[in-house]
Amino acid sequence: MRNFIILIICGLVITSCSFFEGTGVDFEIQNNTGRTLNEVQIKTTDGSKTSIFKKIESGKSVSGFLKMDTDKSDGNYILEFKRENEEIEKFMNEYFSNGTGMSHKIIFEIEADTVKFSTEHYY
């Protein structure tokens, strides 16, 4: 019985997403503007590795994992993008503490005149 419990614990540790990816948060960015978005970036105020997408076509979405291995304090996530031939827009949202996100996934829905933000938890 003891070996069975140890086997289960080892299995959970090995299959854990954070075991392989490190500290961070999943994200999704949806383009609902009717236009192409350029130079789309997601990062943290604390200097995480930035995820950069050259462009996101209208009606498309991108997703990924934002590593936060260098984030050791409190801060926010930053979404930056450029609409066709316009200035860079910057949106800050969702708080993290001590380099750990409050949510498991952050979702940005970029509309023609606003950006909607939501979160998901995996438990």
mmCIF file of C-alpha atoms in Angstrom:
data_model
loop_
_atom_site.group_PDB
_atom_site.id
_atom_site.type_symbol
_atom_site.label_atom_id
_atom_site.label_comp_id
_atom_site.label_asym_id
_atom_site.label_seq_id
_atom_site.Cartn_x
_atom_site.Cartn_y
_atom_site.Cartn_z
ATOM 1 C CA MET A 1 0.000 0.000 0.000
ATOM 2 C CA ARG A 2 2.811 2.375 0.865
ATOM 3 C CA ASN A 3 4.480 1.803 -2.529
ATOM 4 C CA PHE A 4 1.160 2.516 -4.246
ATOM 5 C CA ILE A 5 0.830 5.906 -2.504
ATOM 6 C CA ILE A 6 4.422 6.812 -3.388
ATOM 7 C CA LEU A 7 3.746 5.813 -7.011
ATOM 8 C CA ILE A 8 0.647 8.033 -7.150
ATOM 9 C CA ILE A 9 2.503 11.013 -5.682
ATOM 10 C CA CYS A 10 5.379 10.568 -8.157
ATOM 11 C CA GLY A 11 2.897 10.342 -11.028
ATOM 12 C CA LEU A 12 1.196 13.575 -9.993
ATOM 13 C CA VAL A 13 4.512 15.402 -9.706
ATOM 14 C CA ILE A 14 5.707 14.203 -13.121
ATOM 15 C CA THR A 15 2.465 15.100 -14.909
ATOM 16 C CA SER A 16 2.174 18.517 -13.295
ATOM 17 C CA CYS A 17 2.256 21.340 -15.865
ATOM 18 C CA SER A 18 4.240 23.622 -13.590
ATOM 19 C CA PHE A 19 6.880 20.899 -13.242
ATOM 20 C CA PHE A 20 7.740 21.244 -16.935
ATOM 21 C CA GLU A 21 6.897 24.883 -17.706
ATOM 22 C CA GLY A 22 8.036 26.612 -14.533
ATOM 23 C CA THR A 23 6.319 29.565 -12.915
ATOM 24 C CA GLY A 24 3.963 31.489 -15.163
ATOM 25 C CA VAL A 25 0.492 31.807 -16.609
ATOM 26 C CA ASP A 26 -1.319 30.542 -19.708
ATOM 27 C CA PHE A 27 -2.773 33.268 -21.915
ATOM 28 C CA GLU A 28 -5.030 33.718 -24.918
ATOM 29 C CA ILE A 29 -5.410 36.821 -27.071
ATOM 30 C CA GLN A 30 -8.452 37.056 -29.362
ATOM 31 C CA ASN A 31 -8.723 39.622 -32.164
ATOM 32 C CA ASN A 32 -12.379 40.664 -32.624
ATOM 33 C CA THR A 33 -11.637 44.060 -34.183
ATOM 34 C CA GLY A 34 -12.282 43.379 -37.868
ATOM 35 C CA ARG A 35 -8.699 44.507 -38.563
ATOM 36 C CA THR A 36 -5.209 43.071 -38.269
ATOM 37 C CA LEU A 37 -3.287 43.765 -35.061
ATOM 38 C CA ASN A 38 0.483 44.224 -35.277
ATOM 39 C CA GLU A 39 3.339 43.919 -32.784
ATOM 40 C CA VAL A 40 1.217 42.210 -30.129
ATOM 41 C CA GLN A 41 3.090 41.633 -26.854
ATOM 42 C CA ILE A 42 2.230 40.259 -23.450
ATOM 43 C CA LYS A 43 4.613 40.749 -20.529
ATOM 44 C CA THR A 44 4.669 41.690 -16.855
ATOM 45 C CA THR A 45 5.614 44.904 -15.095
ATOM 46 C CA ASP A 46 8.348 42.893 -13.385
ATOM 47 C CA GLY A 47 10.241 41.983 -16.558
ATOM 48 C CA SER A 48 9.144 38.484 -17.533
ATOM 49 C CA LYS A 49 10.081 37.022 -20.879
ATOM 50 C CA THR A 50 7.868 38.760 -23.406
ATOM 51 C CA SER A 51 5.687 36.801 -25.814
ATOM 52 C CA ILE A 52 5.611 38.665 -29.138
ATOM 53 C CA PHE A 53 3.387 38.072 -32.157
ATOM 54 C CA LYS A 54 4.127 40.003 -35.373
ATOM 55 C CA LYS A 55 0.444 40.099 -36.274
ATOM 56 C CA ILE A 56 -2.912 38.605 -35.394
ATOM 57 C CA GLU A 57 -5.454 38.544 -38.201
ATOM 58 C CA SER A 58 -9.070 39.539 -37.563
ATOM 59 C CA GLY A 59 -11.110 36.697 -36.093
ATOM 60 C CA LYS A 60 -7.987 34.759 -35.041
ATOM 61 C CA SER A 61 -6.534 34.089 -31.629
ATOM 62 C CA VAL A 62 -3.125 33.144 -30.249
ATOM 63 C CA SER A 63 -2.216 31.467 -27.009
ATOM 64 C CA GLY A 64 0.851 30.513 -25.060
ATOM 65 C CA PHE A 65 2.562 30.367 -21.707
ATOM 66 C CA LEU A 66 4.139 33.479 -20.181
ATOM 67 C CA LYS A 67 7.110 32.398 -18.072
ATOM 68 C CA MET A 68 7.540 34.372 -14.885
ATOM 69 C CA ASP A 69 10.771 32.865 -13.573
ATOM 70 C CA THR A 70 12.371 36.303 -13.067
ATOM 71 C CA ASP A 71 9.309 37.875 -11.416
ATOM 72 C CA LYS A 72 9.834 37.943 -7.652
ATOM 73 C CA SER A 73 7.596 40.796 -6.531
ATOM 74 C CA ASP A 74 4.075 42.088 -7.179
ATOM 75 C CA GLY A 75 2.862 43.512 -10.479
ATOM 76 C CA ASN A 76 0.461 43.337 -13.401
ATOM 77 C CA TYR A 77 0.274 41.786 -16.849
ATOM 78 C CA ILE A 78 0.682 44.185 -19.766
ATOM 79 C CA LEU A 79 -0.868 43.732 -23.205
ATOM 80 C CA GLU A 80 0.529 45.959 -25.950
ATOM 81 C CA PHE A 81 -0.535 46.043 -29.582
ATOM 82 C CA LYS A 82 -0.716 48.299 -32.582
ATOM 83 C CA ARG A 83 -3.823 48.606 -34.721
ATOM 84 C CA GLU A 84 -3.155 49.097 -38.435
ATOM 85 C CA ASN A 85 -1.075 52.297 -38.865
ATOM 86 C CA GLU A 86 -1.899 53.629 -35.397
ATOM 87 C CA GLU A 87 -0.097 54.235 -32.106
ATOM 88 C CA ILE A 88 0.734 51.444 -29.691
ATOM 89 C CA GLU A 89 -2.033 50.747 -27.182
ATOM 90 C CA LYS A 90 -1.153 49.426 -23.722
ATOM 91 C CA PHE A 91 -3.493 47.695 -21.255
ATOM 92 C CA MET A 92 -2.593 46.545 -17.745
ATOM 93 C CA ASN A 93 -4.720 44.024 -15.941
ATOM 94 C CA GLU A 94 -4.744 41.083 -13.504
ATOM 95 C CA TYR A 95 -2.531 41.234 -10.463
ATOM 96 C CA PHE A 96 0.189 38.775 -9.498
ATOM 97 C CA SER A 97 1.980 38.522 -6.166
ATOM 98 C CA ASN A 98 5.505 37.305 -5.420
ATOM 99 C CA GLY A 99 5.854 36.164 -9.033
ATOM 100 C CA THR A 100 2.779 33.940 -8.821
ATOM 101 C CA GLY A 101 -0.396 34.577 -10.803
ATOM 102 C CA MET A 102 -3.784 34.743 -9.117
ATOM 103 C CA SER A 103 -5.303 32.875 -12.086
ATOM 104 C CA HIS A 104 -4.186 29.970 -14.204
ATOM 105 C CA LYS A 105 -5.156 31.532 -17.544
ATOM 106 C CA ILE A 106 -5.739 35.113 -18.649
ATOM 107 C CA ILE A 107 -7.852 35.900 -21.712
ATOM 108 C CA PHE A 108 -7.765 39.186 -23.618
ATOM 109 C CA GLU A 109 -10.546 39.847 -26.140
ATOM 110 C CA ILE A 110 -9.598 42.856 -28.260
ATOM 111 C CA GLU A 111 -12.685 44.606 -29.651
ATOM 112 C CA ALA A 112 -12.903 47.584 -32.025
ATOM 113 C CA ASP A 113 -13.093 50.104 -29.179
ATOM 114 C CA THR A 114 -12.136 48.242 -25.995
ATOM 115 C CA VAL A 115 -10.304 45.264 -24.527
ATOM 116 C CA LYS A 116 -12.218 42.701 -22.461
ATOM 117 C CA PHE A 117 -10.348 40.733 -19.866
ATOM 118 C CA SER A 118 -11.248 37.479 -18.125
ATOM 119 C CA THR A 119 -9.551 34.675 -16.216
ATOM 120 C CA GLU A 120 -9.861 30.913 -15.820
ATOM 121 C CA HIS A 121 -8.932 28.651 -12.955
ATOM 122 C CA TYR A 122 -8.127 24.970 -13.481
ATOM 123 C CA TYR A 123 -9.471 23.540 -10.234
#
